């Protein structure tokens, strides 16, 4: 079997197993929180941060005022805003510092993590738990990154899983806001 075929099989299986643990109600509640806020700020670090930046872009496409933390042109965070923190471990120091600041300002905190019982999970108003890598999934191609419990393998699987989850969130927001393909396209950049 070619490595691409193996990866497709491994990622598909991991996503199906992990994301089946995320309820529709959880996604709906998170979407409602985001639809009803004034502004949404998204943060993550490393690979997670890259996927979080994509989410921020897609949230803008469906009509939300979304920003990625650390962009120089961001408006200030206010009590009417939501900070969406993405951290697989729920223990990332940088993310926890930002979460604490958002709470001190009086805003809401939406966490996306693999561990509800974490410092981030404890701070959050709402948490989407993306279960960690399942022992039911056998990794042969991805084993080159390490075994279960190693950051490279877990990060690769978490990154793909949150990418899929974030599209479910964006599609739910689009439905709640009554967006159409045309209204979404109208917000896409034209400076490419």
mmCIF file of C-alpha atoms in Angstrom:
data_model
loop_
_atom_site.group_PDB
_atom_site.id
_atom_site.type_symbol
_atom_site.label_atom_id
_atom_site.label_comp_id
_atom_site.label_asym_id
_atom_site.label_seq_id
_atom_site.Cartn_x
_atom_site.Cartn_y
_atom_site.Cartn_z
ATOM 1 C CA UNK A 1 0.000 0.000 0.000
ATOM 2 C CA UNK A 2 1.333 3.445 -0.914
ATOM 3 C CA UNK A 3 1.994 5.940 1.858
ATOM 4 C CA UNK A 4 -0.757 8.256 0.575
ATOM 5 C CA UNK A 5 -3.305 5.432 0.680
ATOM 6 C CA UNK A 6 -2.170 4.533 4.198
ATOM 7 C CA UNK A 7 -2.433 8.151 5.353
ATOM 8 C CA UNK A 8 -5.910 8.543 3.899
ATOM 9 C CA UNK A 9 -7.034 5.395 5.670
ATOM 10 C CA UNK A 10 -5.388 6.341 8.980
ATOM 11 C CA UNK A 11 -6.644 9.943 9.005
ATOM 12 C CA UNK A 12 -10.152 8.899 7.957
ATOM 13 C CA UNK A 13 -10.358 6.227 10.632
ATOM 14 C CA UNK A 14 -8.932 8.507 13.336
ATOM 15 C CA UNK A 15 -11.326 11.336 12.426
ATOM 16 C CA UNK A 16 -14.335 9.021 12.359
ATOM 17 C CA UNK A 17 -13.470 7.492 15.734
ATOM 18 C CA UNK A 18 -12.551 10.770 17.480
ATOM 19 C CA UNK A 19 -15.200 13.070 16.011
ATOM 20 C CA UNK A 20 -18.019 10.623 16.708
ATOM 21 C CA UNK A 21 -17.376 11.634 20.316
ATOM 22 C CA UNK A 22 -18.365 15.263 19.602
ATOM 23 C CA UNK A 23 -22.124 15.780 19.855
ATOM 24 C CA UNK A 24 -24.194 17.865 17.473
ATOM 25 C CA UNK A 25 -25.512 19.747 20.516
ATOM 26 C CA UNK A 26 -21.976 20.752 21.507
ATOM 27 C CA UNK A 27 -21.306 22.158 18.037
ATOM 28 C CA UNK A 28 -24.692 23.938 18.049
ATOM 29 C CA UNK A 29 -23.989 25.564 21.440
ATOM 30 C CA UNK A 30 -20.560 26.736 20.305
ATOM 31 C CA UNK A 31 -22.010 28.100 17.054
ATOM 32 C CA UNK A 32 -24.708 29.957 18.981
ATOM 33 C CA UNK A 33 -22.111 31.502 21.301
ATOM 34 C CA UNK A 34 -20.108 32.721 18.303
ATOM 35 C CA UNK A 35 -23.132 33.994 16.363
ATOM 36 C CA UNK A 36 -24.231 36.066 19.355
ATOM 37 C CA UNK A 37 -20.894 37.666 20.225
ATOM 38 C CA UNK A 38 -19.677 41.034 18.999
ATOM 39 C CA UNK A 39 -16.250 39.779 17.931
ATOM 40 C CA UNK A 40 -14.517 36.418 18.002
ATOM 41 C CA UNK A 41 -10.797 35.999 18.579
ATOM 42 C CA UNK A 42 -9.162 32.655 17.806
ATOM 43 C CA UNK A 43 -5.829 31.454 19.174
ATOM 44 C CA UNK A 44 -3.610 28.414 19.070
ATOM 45 C CA UNK A 45 0.099 27.745 18.723
ATOM 46 C CA UNK A 46 2.089 25.541 16.363
ATOM 47 C CA UNK A 47 0.101 23.412 13.932
ATOM 48 C CA UNK A 48 -3.024 24.084 15.967
ATOM 49 C CA UNK A 49 -2.450 27.817 15.513
ATOM 50 C CA UNK A 50 -2.262 27.390 11.749
ATOM 51 C CA UNK A 51 -5.599 25.569 11.691
ATOM 52 C CA UNK A 52 -7.050 28.237 14.021
ATOM 53 C CA UNK A 53 -6.050 30.944 11.508
ATOM 54 C CA UNK A 54 -8.001 29.096 8.822
ATOM 55 C CA UNK A 55 -11.029 29.006 11.136
ATOM 56 C CA UNK A 56 -10.792 32.767 11.687
ATOM 57 C CA UNK A 57 -10.845 33.321 7.926
ATOM 58 C CA UNK A 58 -13.840 31.001 7.463
ATOM 59 C CA UNK A 59 -15.750 32.692 10.308
ATOM 60 C CA UNK A 60 -15.340 35.991 8.464
ATOM 61 C CA UNK A 61 -16.652 34.344 5.302
ATOM 62 C CA UNK A 62 -19.886 33.428 7.126
ATOM 63 C CA UNK A 63 -20.317 36.975 8.396
ATOM 64 C CA UNK A 64 -18.741 37.022 11.849
ATOM 65 C CA UNK A 65 -16.187 39.587 12.967
ATOM 66 C CA UNK A 66 -13.356 37.145 13.611
ATOM 67 C CA UNK A 67 -9.711 37.831 14.343
ATOM 68 C CA UNK A 68 -6.609 35.784 15.013
ATOM 69 C CA UNK A 69 -4.775 36.694 18.207
ATOM 70 C CA UNK A 70 -1.356 38.242 17.497
ATOM 71 C CA UNK A 71 -2.430 40.062 14.324
ATOM 72 C CA UNK A 72 -1.256 43.646 14.621
ATOM 73 C CA UNK A 73 -4.484 45.097 13.229
ATOM 74 C CA UNK A 74 -6.847 43.533 15.773
ATOM 75 C CA UNK A 75 -9.374 45.659 17.635
ATOM 76 C CA UNK A 76 -9.402 45.445 21.437
ATOM 77 C CA UNK A 77 -11.074 42.521 23.177
ATOM 78 C CA UNK A 78 -14.223 43.470 25.113
ATOM 79 C CA UNK A 79 -16.735 41.833 27.490
ATOM 80 C CA UNK A 80 -19.068 41.201 24.513
ATOM 81 C CA UNK A 81 -16.430 39.113 22.733
ATOM 82 C CA UNK A 82 -15.466 35.433 22.660
ATOM 83 C CA UNK A 83 -11.929 34.089 22.783
ATOM 84 C CA UNK A 84 -11.757 30.646 21.205
ATOM 85 C CA UNK A 85 -8.676 28.852 22.524
ATOM 86 C CA UNK A 86 -7.452 25.716 20.776
ATOM 87 C CA UNK A 87 -5.010 23.505 22.687
ATOM 88 C CA UNK A 88 -4.862 19.751 22.450
ATOM 89 C CA UNK A 89 -3.442 19.380 25.954
ATOM 90 C CA UNK A 90 -5.419 22.239 27.469
ATOM 91 C CA UNK A 91 -2.219 23.113 29.320
ATOM 92 C CA UNK A 92 -0.324 25.332 26.830
ATOM 93 C CA UNK A 93 1.106 28.239 28.850
ATOM 94 C CA UNK A 94 0.651 30.856 26.122
ATOM 95 C CA UNK A 95 -2.965 29.874 25.557
ATOM 96 C CA UNK A 96 -3.699 29.831 29.288
ATOM 97 C CA UNK A 97 -2.277 33.349 29.675
ATOM 98 C CA UNK A 98 -4.541 34.630 26.885
ATOM 99 C CA UNK A 99 -7.548 32.766 28.301
ATOM 100 C CA UNK A 100 -6.959 34.295 31.719
ATOM 101 C CA UNK A 101 -6.714 37.778 30.246
ATOM 102 C CA UNK A 102 -9.955 37.334 28.278
ATOM 103 C CA UNK A 103 -11.746 36.205 31.448
ATOM 104 C CA UNK A 104 -10.353 39.185 33.422
ATOM 105 C CA UNK A 105 -11.693 41.531 30.733
ATOM 106 C CA UNK A 106 -15.087 39.858 31.113
ATOM 107 C CA UNK A 107 -15.372 38.087 27.763
ATOM 108 C CA UNK A 108 -16.473 34.525 27.113
ATOM 109 C CA UNK A 109 -14.083 31.641 26.588
ATOM 110 C CA UNK A 110 -14.693 28.751 24.186
ATOM 111 C CA UNK A 111 -12.112 25.965 24.497
ATOM 112 C CA UNK A 112 -11.289 23.257 21.976
ATOM 113 C CA UNK A 113 -9.140 20.573 23.587
ATOM 114 C CA UNK A 114 -8.716 16.844 24.011
ATOM 115 C CA UNK A 115 -8.886 17.178 27.788
ATOM 116 C CA UNK A 116 -11.914 18.690 29.533
ATOM 117 C CA UNK A 117 -10.152 18.152 32.878
ATOM 118 C CA UNK A 118 -7.374 20.631 32.085
ATOM 119 C CA UNK A 119 -6.505 24.179 33.080
ATOM 120 C CA UNK A 120 -8.116 25.453 29.856
ATOM 121 C CA UNK A 121 -11.210 23.319 30.376
ATOM 122 C CA UNK A 122 -11.533 24.699 33.910
ATOM 123 C CA UNK A 123 -11.433 28.319 32.663
ATOM 124 C CA UNK A 124 -13.811 27.862 29.731
ATOM 125 C CA UNK A 125 -17.459 28.865 29.570
ATOM 126 C CA UNK A 126 -17.943 26.179 26.920
ATOM 127 C CA UNK A 127 -15.661 23.354 25.856
ATOM 128 C CA UNK A 128 -15.585 21.212 22.746
ATOM 129 C CA UNK A 129 -13.707 18.032 23.598
ATOM 130 C CA UNK A 130 -12.051 16.370 20.621
ATOM 131 C CA UNK A 131 -11.088 12.976 22.046
ATOM 132 C CA UNK A 132 -7.396 12.057 21.875
ATOM 133 C CA UNK A 133 -5.970 9.477 19.511
ATOM 134 C CA UNK A 134 -7.896 6.258 19.964
ATOM 135 C CA UNK A 135 -6.129 3.002 20.748
ATOM 136 C CA UNK A 136 -8.598 1.425 18.285
ATOM 137 C CA UNK A 137 -6.778 3.122 15.399
ATOM 138 C CA UNK A 138 -3.662 1.420 14.044
ATOM 139 C CA UNK A 139 -1.053 3.769 12.606
ATOM 140 C CA UNK A 140 1.517 2.397 10.201
ATOM 141 C CA UNK A 141 2.349 5.382 7.953
ATOM 142 C CA UNK A 142 2.024 7.912 10.775
ATOM 143 C CA UNK A 143 4.139 5.699 13.053
ATOM 144 C CA UNK A 144 7.161 7.422 11.500
ATOM 145 C CA UNK A 145 6.144 10.457 13.606
ATOM 146 C CA UNK A 146 6.142 8.432 16.814
ATOM 147 C CA UNK A 147 3.800 6.278 18.820
ATOM 148 C CA UNK A 148 0.623 7.205 20.704
ATOM 149 C CA UNK A 149 1.405 9.655 23.423
ATOM 150 C CA UNK A 150 4.109 11.350 21.349
ATOM 151 C CA UNK A 151 3.436 14.932 20.395
ATOM 152 C CA UNK A 152 4.113 14.656 16.658
ATOM 153 C CA UNK A 153 1.624 11.843 16.100
ATOM 154 C CA UNK A 154 -1.030 13.258 18.412
ATOM 155 C CA UNK A 155 -0.564 16.736 16.939
ATOM 156 C CA UNK A 156 -0.979 15.479 13.380
ATOM 157 C CA UNK A 157 -4.211 13.657 14.210
ATOM 158 C CA UNK A 158 -5.579 16.503 16.381
ATOM 159 C CA UNK A 159 -4.790 19.004 13.610
ATOM 160 C CA UNK A 160 -6.783 17.068 11.038
ATOM 161 C CA UNK A 161 -9.639 16.423 13.448
ATOM 162 C CA UNK A 162 -10.050 20.089 14.399
ATOM 163 C CA UNK A 163 -9.904 21.051 10.717
ATOM 164 C CA UNK A 164 -12.926 18.816 10.077
ATOM 165 C CA UNK A 165 -14.634 19.980 13.299
ATOM 166 C CA UNK A 166 -14.148 23.633 12.352
ATOM 167 C CA UNK A 167 -15.905 23.083 9.029
ATOM 168 C CA UNK A 168 -18.846 21.583 10.939
ATOM 169 C CA UNK A 169 -18.843 24.701 13.129
ATOM 170 C CA UNK A 170 -18.668 27.056 10.125
ATOM 171 C CA UNK A 171 -21.494 25.222 8.332
ATOM 172 C CA UNK A 172 -23.633 25.365 11.489
ATOM 173 C CA UNK A 173 -23.005 29.116 11.811
ATOM 174 C CA UNK A 174 -23.871 29.630 8.142
ATOM 175 C CA UNK A 175 -27.172 27.805 8.690
ATOM 176 C CA UNK A 176 -27.978 29.770 11.860
ATOM 177 C CA UNK A 177 -27.276 33.071 10.095
ATOM 178 C CA UNK A 178 -29.176 32.131 6.927
ATOM 179 C CA UNK A 179 -26.071 32.477 4.773
ATOM 180 C CA UNK A 180 -26.024 31.388 1.139
ATOM 181 C CA UNK A 181 -23.126 30.358 -1.088
ATOM 182 C CA UNK A 182 -23.439 33.781 -2.718
ATOM 183 C CA UNK A 183 -23.259 35.730 0.565
ATOM 184 C CA UNK A 184 -20.272 33.658 1.662
ATOM 185 C CA UNK A 185 -18.499 34.133 -1.680
ATOM 186 C CA UNK A 186 -19.112 37.889 -1.491
ATOM 187 C CA UNK A 187 -16.906 38.000 1.637
ATOM 188 C CA UNK A 188 -14.023 36.105 0.050
ATOM 189 C CA UNK A 189 -10.889 38.095 -0.666
ATOM 190 C CA UNK A 190 -10.577 39.582 -4.149
ATOM 191 C CA UNK A 191 -6.957 40.718 -3.765
ATOM 192 C CA UNK A 192 -5.408 37.410 -4.797
#
